[in-house]
CSV table of C-alpha atoms in Angstrom, one decimal:
chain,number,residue,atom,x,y,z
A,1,UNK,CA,1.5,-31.5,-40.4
A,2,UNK,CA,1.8,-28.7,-43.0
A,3,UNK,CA,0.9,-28.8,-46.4
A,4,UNK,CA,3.4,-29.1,-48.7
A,5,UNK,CA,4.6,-26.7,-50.8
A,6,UNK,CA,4.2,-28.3,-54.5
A,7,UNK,CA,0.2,-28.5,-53.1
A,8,UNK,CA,-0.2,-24.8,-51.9
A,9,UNK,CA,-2.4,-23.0,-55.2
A,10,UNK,CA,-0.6,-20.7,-57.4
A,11,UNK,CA,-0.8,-17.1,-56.2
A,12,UNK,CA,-2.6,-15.2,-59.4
A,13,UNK,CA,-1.4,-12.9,-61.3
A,14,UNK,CA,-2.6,-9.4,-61.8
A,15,UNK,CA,-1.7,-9.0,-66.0
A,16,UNK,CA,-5.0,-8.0,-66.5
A,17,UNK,CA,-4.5,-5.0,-64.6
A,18,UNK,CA,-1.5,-4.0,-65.8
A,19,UNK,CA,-1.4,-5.1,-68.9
A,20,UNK,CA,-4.6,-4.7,-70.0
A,21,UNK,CA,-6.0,-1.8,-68.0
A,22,UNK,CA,-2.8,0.7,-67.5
A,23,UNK,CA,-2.1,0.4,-71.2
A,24,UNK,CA,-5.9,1.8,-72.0
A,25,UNK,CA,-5.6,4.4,-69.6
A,26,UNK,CA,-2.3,5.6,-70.9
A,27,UNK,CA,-3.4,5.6,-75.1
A,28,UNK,CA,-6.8,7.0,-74.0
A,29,UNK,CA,-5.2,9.7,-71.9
A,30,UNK,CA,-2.4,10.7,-75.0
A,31,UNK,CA,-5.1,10.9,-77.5
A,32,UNK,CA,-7.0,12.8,-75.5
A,33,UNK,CA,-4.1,15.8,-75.7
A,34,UNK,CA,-3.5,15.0,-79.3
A,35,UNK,CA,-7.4,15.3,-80.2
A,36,UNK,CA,-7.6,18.8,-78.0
A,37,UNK,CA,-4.4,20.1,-78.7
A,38,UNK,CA,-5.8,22.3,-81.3
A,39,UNK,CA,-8.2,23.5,-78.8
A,40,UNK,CA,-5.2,25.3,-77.2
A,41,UNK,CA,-3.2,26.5,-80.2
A,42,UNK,CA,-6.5,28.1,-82.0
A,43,UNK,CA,-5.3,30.5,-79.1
A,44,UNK,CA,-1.8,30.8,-79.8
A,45,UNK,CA,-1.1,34.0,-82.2
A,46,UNK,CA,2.1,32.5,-84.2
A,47,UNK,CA,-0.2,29.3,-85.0
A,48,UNK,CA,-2.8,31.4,-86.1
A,49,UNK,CA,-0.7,33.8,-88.4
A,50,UNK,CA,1.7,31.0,-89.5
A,51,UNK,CA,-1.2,29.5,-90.8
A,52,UNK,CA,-3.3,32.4,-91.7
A,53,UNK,CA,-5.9,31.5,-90.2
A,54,UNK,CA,-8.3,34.5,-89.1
A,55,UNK,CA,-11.8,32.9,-89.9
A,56,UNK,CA,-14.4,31.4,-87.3
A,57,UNK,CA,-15.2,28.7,-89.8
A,58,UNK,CA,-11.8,27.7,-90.8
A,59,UNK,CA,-11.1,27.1,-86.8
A,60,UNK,CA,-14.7,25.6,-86.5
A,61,UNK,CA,-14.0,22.9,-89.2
A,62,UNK,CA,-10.3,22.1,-87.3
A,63,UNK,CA,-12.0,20.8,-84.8
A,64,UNK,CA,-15.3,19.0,-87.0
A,65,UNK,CA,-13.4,17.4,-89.7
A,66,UNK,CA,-11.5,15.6,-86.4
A,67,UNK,CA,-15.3,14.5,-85.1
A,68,UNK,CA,-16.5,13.4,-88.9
A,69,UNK,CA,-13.7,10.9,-89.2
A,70,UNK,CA,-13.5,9.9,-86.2
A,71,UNK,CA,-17.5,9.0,-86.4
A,72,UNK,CA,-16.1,6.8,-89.4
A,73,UNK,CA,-13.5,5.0,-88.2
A,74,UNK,CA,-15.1,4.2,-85.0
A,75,UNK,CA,-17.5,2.0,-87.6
A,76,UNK,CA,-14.8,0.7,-89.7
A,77,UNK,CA,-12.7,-0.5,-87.0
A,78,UNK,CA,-15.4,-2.4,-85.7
A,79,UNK,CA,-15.3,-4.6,-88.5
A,80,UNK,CA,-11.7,-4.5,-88.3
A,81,UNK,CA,-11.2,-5.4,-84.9
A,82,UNK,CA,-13.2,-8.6,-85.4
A,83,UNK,CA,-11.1,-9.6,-88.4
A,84,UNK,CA,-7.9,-8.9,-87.4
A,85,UNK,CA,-7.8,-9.1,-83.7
A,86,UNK,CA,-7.7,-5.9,-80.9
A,87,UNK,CA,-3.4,-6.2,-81.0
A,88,UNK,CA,-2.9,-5.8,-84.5
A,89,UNK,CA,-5.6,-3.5,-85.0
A,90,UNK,CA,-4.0,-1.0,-82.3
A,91,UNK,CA,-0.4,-0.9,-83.4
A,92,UNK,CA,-2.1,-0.3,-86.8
A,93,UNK,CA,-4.3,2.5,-85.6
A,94,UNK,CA,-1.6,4.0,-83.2
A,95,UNK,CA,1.2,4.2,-86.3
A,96,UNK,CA,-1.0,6.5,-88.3
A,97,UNK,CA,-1.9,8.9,-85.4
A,98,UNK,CA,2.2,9.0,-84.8
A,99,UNK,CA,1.9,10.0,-88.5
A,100,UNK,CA,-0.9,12.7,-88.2
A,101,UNK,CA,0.8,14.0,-84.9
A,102,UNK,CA,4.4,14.8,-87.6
A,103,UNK,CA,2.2,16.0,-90.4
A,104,UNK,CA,0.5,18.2,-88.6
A,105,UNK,CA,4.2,19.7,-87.1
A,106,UNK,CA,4.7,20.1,-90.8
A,107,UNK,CA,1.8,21.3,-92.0
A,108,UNK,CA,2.3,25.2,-93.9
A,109,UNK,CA,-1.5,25.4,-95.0
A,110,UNK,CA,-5.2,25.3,-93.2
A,111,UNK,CA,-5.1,22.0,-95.7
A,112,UNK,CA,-2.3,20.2,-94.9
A,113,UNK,CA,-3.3,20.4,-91.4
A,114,UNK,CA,-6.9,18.9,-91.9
A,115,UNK,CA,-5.5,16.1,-93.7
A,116,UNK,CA,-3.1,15.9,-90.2
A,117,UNK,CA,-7.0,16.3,-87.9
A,118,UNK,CA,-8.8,13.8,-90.1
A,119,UNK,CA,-5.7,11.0,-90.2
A,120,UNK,CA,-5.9,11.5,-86.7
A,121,UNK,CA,-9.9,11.0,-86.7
A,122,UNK,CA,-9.8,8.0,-88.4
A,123,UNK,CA,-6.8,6.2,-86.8
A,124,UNK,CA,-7.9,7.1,-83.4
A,125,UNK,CA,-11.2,5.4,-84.1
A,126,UNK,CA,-9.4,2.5,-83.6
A,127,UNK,CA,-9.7,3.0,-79.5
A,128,UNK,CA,-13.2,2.1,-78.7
A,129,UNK,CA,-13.4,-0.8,-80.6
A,130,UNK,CA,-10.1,-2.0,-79.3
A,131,UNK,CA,-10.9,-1.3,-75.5
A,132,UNK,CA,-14.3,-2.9,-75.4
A,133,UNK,CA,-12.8,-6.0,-77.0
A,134,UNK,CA,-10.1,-6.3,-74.7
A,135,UNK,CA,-12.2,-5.4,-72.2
A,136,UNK,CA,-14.9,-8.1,-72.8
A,137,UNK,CA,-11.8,-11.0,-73.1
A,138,UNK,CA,-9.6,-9.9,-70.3
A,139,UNK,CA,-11.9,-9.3,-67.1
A,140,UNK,CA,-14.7,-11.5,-65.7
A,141,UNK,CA,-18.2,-9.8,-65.9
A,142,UNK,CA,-18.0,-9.1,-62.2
A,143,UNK,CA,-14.5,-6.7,-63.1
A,144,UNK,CA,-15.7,-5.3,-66.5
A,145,UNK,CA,-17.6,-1.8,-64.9
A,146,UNK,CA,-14.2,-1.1,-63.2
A,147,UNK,CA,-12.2,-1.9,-65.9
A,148,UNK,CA,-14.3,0.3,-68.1
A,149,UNK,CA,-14.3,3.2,-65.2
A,150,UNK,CA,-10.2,2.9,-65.9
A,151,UNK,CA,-10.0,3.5,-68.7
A,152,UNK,CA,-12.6,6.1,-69.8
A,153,UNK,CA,-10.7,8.4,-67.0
A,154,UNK,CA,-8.0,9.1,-69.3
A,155,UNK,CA,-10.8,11.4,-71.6
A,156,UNK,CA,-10.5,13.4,-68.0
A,157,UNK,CA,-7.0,12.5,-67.2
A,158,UNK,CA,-5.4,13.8,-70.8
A,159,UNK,CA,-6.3,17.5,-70.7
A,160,UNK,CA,-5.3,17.6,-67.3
A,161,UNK,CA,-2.1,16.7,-68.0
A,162,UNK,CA,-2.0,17.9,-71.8
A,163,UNK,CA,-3.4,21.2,-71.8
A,164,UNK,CA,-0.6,23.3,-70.0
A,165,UNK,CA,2.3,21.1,-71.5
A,166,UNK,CA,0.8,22.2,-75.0
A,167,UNK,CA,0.2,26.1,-74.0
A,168,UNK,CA,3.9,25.6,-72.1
A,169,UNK,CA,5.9,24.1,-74.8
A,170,UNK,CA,3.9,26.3,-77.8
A,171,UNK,CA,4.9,29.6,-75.5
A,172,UNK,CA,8.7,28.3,-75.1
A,173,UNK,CA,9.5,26.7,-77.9
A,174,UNK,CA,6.9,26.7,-81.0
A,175,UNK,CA,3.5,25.3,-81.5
A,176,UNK,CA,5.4,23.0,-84.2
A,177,UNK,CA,7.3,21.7,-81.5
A,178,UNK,CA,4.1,20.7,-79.3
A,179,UNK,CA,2.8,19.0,-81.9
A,180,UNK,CA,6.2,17.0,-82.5
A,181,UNK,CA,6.4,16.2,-78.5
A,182,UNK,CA,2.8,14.7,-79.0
A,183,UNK,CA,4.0,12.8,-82.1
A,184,UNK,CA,7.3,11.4,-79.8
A,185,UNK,CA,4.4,10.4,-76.7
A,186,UNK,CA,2.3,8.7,-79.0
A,187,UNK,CA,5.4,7.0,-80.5
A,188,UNK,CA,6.4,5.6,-76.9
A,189,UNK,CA,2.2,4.6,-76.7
A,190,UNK,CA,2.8,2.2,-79.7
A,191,UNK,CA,5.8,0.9,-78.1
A,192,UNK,CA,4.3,0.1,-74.7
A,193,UNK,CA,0.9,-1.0,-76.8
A,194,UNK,CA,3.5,-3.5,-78.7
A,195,UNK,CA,5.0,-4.6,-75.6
A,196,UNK,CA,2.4,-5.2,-72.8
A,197,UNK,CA,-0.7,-5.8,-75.0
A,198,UNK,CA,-1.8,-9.4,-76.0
A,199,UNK,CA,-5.2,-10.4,-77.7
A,200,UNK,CA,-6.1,-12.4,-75.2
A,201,UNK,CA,-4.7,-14.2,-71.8
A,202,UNK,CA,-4.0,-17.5,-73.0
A,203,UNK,CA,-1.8,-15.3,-75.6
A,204,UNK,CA,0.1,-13.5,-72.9
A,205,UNK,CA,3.6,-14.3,-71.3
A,206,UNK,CA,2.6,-12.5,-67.9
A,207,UNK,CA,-0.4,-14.4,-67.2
A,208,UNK,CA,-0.1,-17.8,-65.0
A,209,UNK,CA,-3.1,-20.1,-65.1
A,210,UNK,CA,-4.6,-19.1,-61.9
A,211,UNK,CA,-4.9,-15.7,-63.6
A,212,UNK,CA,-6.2,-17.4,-66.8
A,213,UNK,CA,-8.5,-19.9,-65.6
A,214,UNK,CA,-9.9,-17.1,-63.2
A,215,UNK,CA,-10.3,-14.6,-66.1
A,216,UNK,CA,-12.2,-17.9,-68.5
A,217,UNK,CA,-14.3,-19.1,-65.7
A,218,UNK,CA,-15.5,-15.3,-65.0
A,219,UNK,CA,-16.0,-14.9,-69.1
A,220,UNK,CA,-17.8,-17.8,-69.8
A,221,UNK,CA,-20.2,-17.1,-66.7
A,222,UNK,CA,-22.0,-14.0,-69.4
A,223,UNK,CA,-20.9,-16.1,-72.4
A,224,UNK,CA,-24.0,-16.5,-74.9
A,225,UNK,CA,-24.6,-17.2,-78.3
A,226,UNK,CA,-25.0,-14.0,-80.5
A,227,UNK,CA,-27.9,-12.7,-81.3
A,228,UNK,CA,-29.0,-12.6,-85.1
A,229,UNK,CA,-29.9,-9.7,-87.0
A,230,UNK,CA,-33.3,-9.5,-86.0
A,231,UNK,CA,-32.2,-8.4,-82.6
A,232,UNK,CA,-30.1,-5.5,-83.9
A,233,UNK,CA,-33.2,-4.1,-86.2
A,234,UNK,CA,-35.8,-4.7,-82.9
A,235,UNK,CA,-33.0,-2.6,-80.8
A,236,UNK,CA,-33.0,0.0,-83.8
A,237,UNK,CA,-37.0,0.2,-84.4
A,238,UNK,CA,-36.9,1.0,-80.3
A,239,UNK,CA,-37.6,5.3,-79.6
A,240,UNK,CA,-35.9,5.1,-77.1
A,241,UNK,CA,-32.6,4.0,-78.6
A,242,UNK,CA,-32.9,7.0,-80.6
A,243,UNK,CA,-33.7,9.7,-77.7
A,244,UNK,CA,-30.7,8.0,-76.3
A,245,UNK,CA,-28.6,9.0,-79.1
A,246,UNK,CA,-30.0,12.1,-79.8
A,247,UNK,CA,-29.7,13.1,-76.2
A,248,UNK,CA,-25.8,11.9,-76.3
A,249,UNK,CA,-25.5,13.7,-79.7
A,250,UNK,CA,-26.5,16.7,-78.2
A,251,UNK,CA,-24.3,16.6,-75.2
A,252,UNK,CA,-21.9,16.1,-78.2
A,253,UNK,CA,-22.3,18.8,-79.8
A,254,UNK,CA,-22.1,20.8,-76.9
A,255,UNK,CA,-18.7,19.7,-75.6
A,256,UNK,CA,-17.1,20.1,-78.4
A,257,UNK,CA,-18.3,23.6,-79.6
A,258,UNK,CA,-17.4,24.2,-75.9
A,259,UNK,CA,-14.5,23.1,-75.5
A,260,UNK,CA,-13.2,23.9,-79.1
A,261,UNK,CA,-13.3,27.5,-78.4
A,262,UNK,CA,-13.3,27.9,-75.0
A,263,UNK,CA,-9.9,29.0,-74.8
A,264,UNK,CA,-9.7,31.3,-77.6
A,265,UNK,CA,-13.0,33.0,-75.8
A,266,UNK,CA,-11.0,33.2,-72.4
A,267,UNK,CA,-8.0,34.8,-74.3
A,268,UNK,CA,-9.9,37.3,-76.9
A,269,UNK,CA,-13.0,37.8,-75.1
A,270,UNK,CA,-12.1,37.8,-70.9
A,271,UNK,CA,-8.4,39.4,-71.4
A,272,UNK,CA,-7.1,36.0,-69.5
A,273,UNK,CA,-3.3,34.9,-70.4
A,274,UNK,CA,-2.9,31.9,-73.0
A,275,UNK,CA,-0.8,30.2,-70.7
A,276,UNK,CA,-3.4,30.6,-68.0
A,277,UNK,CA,-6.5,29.9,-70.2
A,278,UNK,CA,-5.1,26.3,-70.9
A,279,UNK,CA,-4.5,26.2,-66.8
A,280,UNK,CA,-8.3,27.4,-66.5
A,281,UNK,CA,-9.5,24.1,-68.8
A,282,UNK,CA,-7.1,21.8,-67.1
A,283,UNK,CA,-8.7,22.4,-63.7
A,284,UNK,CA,-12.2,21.9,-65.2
A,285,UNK,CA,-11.2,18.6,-66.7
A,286,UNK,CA,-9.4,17.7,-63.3
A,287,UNK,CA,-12.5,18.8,-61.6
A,288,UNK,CA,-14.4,16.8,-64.1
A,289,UNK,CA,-12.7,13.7,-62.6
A,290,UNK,CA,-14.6,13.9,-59.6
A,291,UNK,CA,-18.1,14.8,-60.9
A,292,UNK,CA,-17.8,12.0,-63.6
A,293,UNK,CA,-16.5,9.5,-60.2
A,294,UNK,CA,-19.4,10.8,-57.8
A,295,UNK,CA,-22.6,11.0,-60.2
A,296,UNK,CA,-21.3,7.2,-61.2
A,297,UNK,CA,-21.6,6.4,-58.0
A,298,UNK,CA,-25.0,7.8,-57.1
A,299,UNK,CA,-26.5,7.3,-60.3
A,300,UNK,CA,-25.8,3.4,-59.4
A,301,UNK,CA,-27.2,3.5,-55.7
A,302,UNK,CA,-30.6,5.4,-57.0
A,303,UNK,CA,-30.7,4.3,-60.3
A,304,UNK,CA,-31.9,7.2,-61.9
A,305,UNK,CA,-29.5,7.7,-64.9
A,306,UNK,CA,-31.6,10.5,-66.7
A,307,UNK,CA,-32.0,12.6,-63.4
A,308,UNK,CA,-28.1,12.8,-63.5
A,309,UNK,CA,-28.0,13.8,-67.6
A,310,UNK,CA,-30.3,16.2,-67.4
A,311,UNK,CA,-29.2,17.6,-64.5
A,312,UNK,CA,-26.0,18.5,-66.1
A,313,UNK,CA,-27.4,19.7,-69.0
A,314,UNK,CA,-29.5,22.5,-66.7
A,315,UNK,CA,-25.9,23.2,-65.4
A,316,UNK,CA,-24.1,23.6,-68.3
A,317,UNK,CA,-26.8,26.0,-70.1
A,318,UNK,CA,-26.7,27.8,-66.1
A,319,UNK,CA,-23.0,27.9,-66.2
A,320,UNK,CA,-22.5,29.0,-69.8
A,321,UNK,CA,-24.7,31.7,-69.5
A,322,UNK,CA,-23.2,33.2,-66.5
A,323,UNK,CA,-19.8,32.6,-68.1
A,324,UNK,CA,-20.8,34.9,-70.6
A,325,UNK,CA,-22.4,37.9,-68.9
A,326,UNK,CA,-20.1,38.4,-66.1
A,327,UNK,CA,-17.8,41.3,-66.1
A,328,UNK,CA,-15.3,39.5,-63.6
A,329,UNK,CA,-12.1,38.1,-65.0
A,330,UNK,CA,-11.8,35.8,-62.2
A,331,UNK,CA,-15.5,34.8,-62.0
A,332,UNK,CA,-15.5,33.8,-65.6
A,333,UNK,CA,-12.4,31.5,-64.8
A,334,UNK,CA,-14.5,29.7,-62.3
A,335,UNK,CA,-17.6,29.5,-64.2
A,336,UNK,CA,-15.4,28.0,-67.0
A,337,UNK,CA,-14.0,24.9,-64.8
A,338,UNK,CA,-17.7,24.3,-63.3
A,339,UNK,CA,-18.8,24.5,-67.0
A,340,UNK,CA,-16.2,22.0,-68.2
A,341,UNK,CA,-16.6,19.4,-65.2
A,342,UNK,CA,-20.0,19.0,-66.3
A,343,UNK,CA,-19.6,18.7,-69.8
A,344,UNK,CA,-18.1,15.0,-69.7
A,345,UNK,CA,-20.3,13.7,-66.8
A,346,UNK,CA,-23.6,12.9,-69.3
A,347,UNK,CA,-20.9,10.9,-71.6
A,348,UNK,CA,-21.0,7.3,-69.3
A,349,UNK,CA,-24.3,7.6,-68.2
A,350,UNK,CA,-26.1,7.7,-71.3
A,351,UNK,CA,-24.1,4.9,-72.4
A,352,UNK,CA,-25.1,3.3,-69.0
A,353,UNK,CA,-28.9,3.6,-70.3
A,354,UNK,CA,-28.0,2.2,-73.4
A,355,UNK,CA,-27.6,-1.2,-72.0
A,356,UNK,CA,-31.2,-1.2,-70.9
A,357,UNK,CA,-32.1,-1.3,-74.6
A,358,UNK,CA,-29.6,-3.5,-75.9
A,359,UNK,CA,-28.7,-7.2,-74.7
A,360,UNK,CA,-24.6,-7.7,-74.2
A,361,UNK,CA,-25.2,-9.7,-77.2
A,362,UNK,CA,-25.5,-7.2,-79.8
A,363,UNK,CA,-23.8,-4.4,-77.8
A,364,UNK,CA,-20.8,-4.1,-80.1
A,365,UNK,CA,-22.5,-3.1,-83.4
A,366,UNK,CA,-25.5,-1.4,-81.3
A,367,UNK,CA,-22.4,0.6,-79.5
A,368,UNK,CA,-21.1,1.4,-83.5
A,369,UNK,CA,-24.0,2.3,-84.5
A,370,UNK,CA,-24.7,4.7,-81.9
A,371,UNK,CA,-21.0,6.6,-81.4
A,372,UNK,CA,-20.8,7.0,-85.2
A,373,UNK,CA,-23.8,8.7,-85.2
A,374,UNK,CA,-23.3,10.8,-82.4
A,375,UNK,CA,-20.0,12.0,-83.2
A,376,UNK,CA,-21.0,12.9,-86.5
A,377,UNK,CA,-23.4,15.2,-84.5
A,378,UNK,CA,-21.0,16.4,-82.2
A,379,UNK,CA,-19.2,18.2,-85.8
A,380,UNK,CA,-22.0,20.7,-86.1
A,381,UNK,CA,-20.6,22.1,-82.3
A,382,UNK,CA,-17.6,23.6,-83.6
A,383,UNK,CA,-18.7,24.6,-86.9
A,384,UNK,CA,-22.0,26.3,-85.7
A,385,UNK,CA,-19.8,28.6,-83.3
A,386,UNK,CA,-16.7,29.2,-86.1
A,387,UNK,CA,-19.7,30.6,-88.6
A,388,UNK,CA,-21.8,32.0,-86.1
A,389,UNK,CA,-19.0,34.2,-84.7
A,390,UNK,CA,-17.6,34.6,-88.1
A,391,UNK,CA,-20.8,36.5,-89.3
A,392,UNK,CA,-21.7,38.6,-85.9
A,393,UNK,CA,-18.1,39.0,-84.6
A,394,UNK,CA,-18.7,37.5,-81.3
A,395,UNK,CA,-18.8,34.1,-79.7
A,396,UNK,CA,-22.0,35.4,-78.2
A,397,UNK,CA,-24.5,33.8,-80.8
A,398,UNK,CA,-22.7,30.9,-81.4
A,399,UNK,CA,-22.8,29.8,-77.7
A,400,UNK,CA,-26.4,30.3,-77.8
A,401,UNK,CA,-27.0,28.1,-80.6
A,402,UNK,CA,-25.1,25.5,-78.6
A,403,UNK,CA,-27.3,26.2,-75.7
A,404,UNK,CA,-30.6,25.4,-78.1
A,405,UNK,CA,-29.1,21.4,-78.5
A,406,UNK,CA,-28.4,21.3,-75.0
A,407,UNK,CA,-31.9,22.4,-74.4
A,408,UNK,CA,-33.1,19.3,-76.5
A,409,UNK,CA,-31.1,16.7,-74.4
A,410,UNK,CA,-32.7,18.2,-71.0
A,411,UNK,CA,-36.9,18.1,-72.6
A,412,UNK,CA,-35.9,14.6,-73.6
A,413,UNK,CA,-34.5,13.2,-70.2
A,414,UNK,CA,-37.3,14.9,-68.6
A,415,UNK,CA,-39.1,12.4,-70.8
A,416,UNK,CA,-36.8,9.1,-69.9
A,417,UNK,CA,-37.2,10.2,-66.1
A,418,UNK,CA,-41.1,9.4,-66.3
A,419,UNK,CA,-40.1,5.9,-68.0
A,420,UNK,CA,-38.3,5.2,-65.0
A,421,UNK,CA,-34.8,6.0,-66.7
């Protein structure tokens, strides 16, 4: 006899995934281009004299003021998040970053478009808080790493896509214009955030209760009580919490001083074609894609997560140097992708390490603590190459002083790698 069908057990649902998941890739990707769009136009010659902008520093702080707030309201939103709830919290976050996307298309001063870069720090803030909270109610512990993996690809995905829409549209139509598209993208990011996003399952119209009761059960099985205080001060006495972060803040600092003016050095320095030069950093952040993919998946099957980081931060001082001394147009094009998809990689795995000094428990405000501080880092990249260049006239010594804090993260992973990291 077969079973009949009102006894058969409800097929689940997959609103995690697409609900949850796609949405995070999508906002993490779009402010991804809006964060590195000025990246691009400090390359563009109408932005530049529109603006009046001819000093290193000026194009230097563009980028830091971006990396200060954003170290700030990656702490505040924490706070938030908790109070308030992941869903409100994003369409919150997401309006104003609409809003700093249109002021900056405005903007007729250096001024007026730092007030556009440091709305957008703080409002973008909002995304880490947001994804590891919906992360942590929507997937059971044994999904969470994937989920996570999803997500965090859009920091690769966004220049991939963004990079020669911006040089594209700015070259056609007007570097106001590209920042007005990004303004319209981020607009439909709030929309789809508004209508796919719920705080949790047992909030959400697209879940049924296998889904839910599958998503509870898997929760609950990592469920424990938080830890007090004293937990979060044993984490912070730890040195090796802070060699984390310094090592992170490092690889900050050098990504961002890298990738801040990598474009304008391709263009002014290497004779390469704006259009082409956003091209050039597209490919390294497609290439990136794979690097971050692979080392994840080797770092996990020999468990040697410093081996990887300081690895890449041999490359990148190897590849940057090359990239500077070689005569060849071409060669330096190359050198620049290799440099870029190494530039990312360290990102996940040093947070990987992290969790062998903090319990899930006190993750959260250990995770605060540690990306505000290393993105307030990461500001002295770009402003240590706009001044540097700005007093010798060439990009020359401020890629070397980059090269000194890269330095720093590879002697300190030399020293996790004898503790077994």
């Amino acid at each position: 006899m077969g079973t009949a069908a009102g006894t058969l057990p409800e097929k689940m649902t997959r609103a995690r995934w697409i609900y949850v998941g796609l949405p995070l890739l999508i906002l993490f990707t779009v402010s991804m281009i809006d964060k590195s769009n000025i990246n691009i136009l400090l390359a563009n010659k109408p932005f530049l004299q529109d603006l009046g902008i001819t000093d290193g520093a000026i194009k230097g702080s563009l980028s830091s003021i971006f990396l200060v707030t954003y170290a700030i309201g990656q702490l505040g939103w924490g706070f938030v998040v908790d109070r308030i709830g992941a869903f409100k919290s994003g369409l919150i976050g997401i309006f104003f970053w609409v809003f700093a996307m249109v002021l900056g298309g405005m903007a007729e001063s250096v001024s007026a478009l730092l007030w556009s870069r440091s709305i957008l720090g703080i409002s973008e803030g909002v995304l880490y808080p947001i994804a590891l909270t919906l992360t942590a109610k929507w997937f059971p512990s044994n999904e969470q790493a994937k989920a996570q993996a999803l997500w965090f690809n859009g920091n690769s995905l966004g220049p991939v896509i963004g990079l020669p829409i911006i040089a594209m549209v700015a070259e056609s139509y007007g570097w106001r214009e590209s920042y007005y598209a990004l303004a319209a993208i981020s607009l439909f990011s709030l929309i789809m955030f508004w209508a796919m996003v719920r705080n949790s399952p047992s909030h959400h119209y697209a879940v049924n209760t296998t889904e839910k009761e599958y998503i509870e059960k898997g929760v609950a099985t990592n469920k424990k009580e938080l830890a007090g205080t004293g937990e979060v001060k044993a984490v912070l006495k730890n040195p090796v919490f802070w060699v984390l972060t310094t090592v992170y803040g490092c690889i900050s600092i050098g990504f961002f001083g890298i990738s801040t003016f990598l474009p304008s050095y391709l263009t002014e320095v290497k004779g390469i074609p704006f259009v082409q030069s956003a091209f050039v950093n597209a490919a390294g952040y497609g290439l990136a894609i794979l690097v971050q993919m692979g080392s994840g998946f080797l770092s996990d099957r020999y468990m040697k997560r410093a081996v990887f980081v300081g690895g890449a931060s041999a490359c990148i001082i190897l590849f940057l140097l090359m990239s500077m001394f070689t005569t060849s147009a071409l060669m330096a094009q190359i050198l620049s992708i290799l440099l870029i998809s190494v530039l990312l990689m360290p990102a996940a795995l040093t947070m990987t390490m992290l969790h062998k000094v903090a319990s899930p428990q006190v993750m959260g405000r250990i995770g605060g603590i540690f990306g505000s501080i290393s993105y307030a880092l990461a500001a002295i990249g770009p402003m240590v190459v706009g001044a540097v260049s700005q007093m010798t006239g060439s990009f020359t010594g401020g890629f070397l002083a980059l090269m000194s804090f890269i330095l720093i993260s590879l002697i300190l992973c030399l020293g996790l790698m004898r503790k077994g990291y």
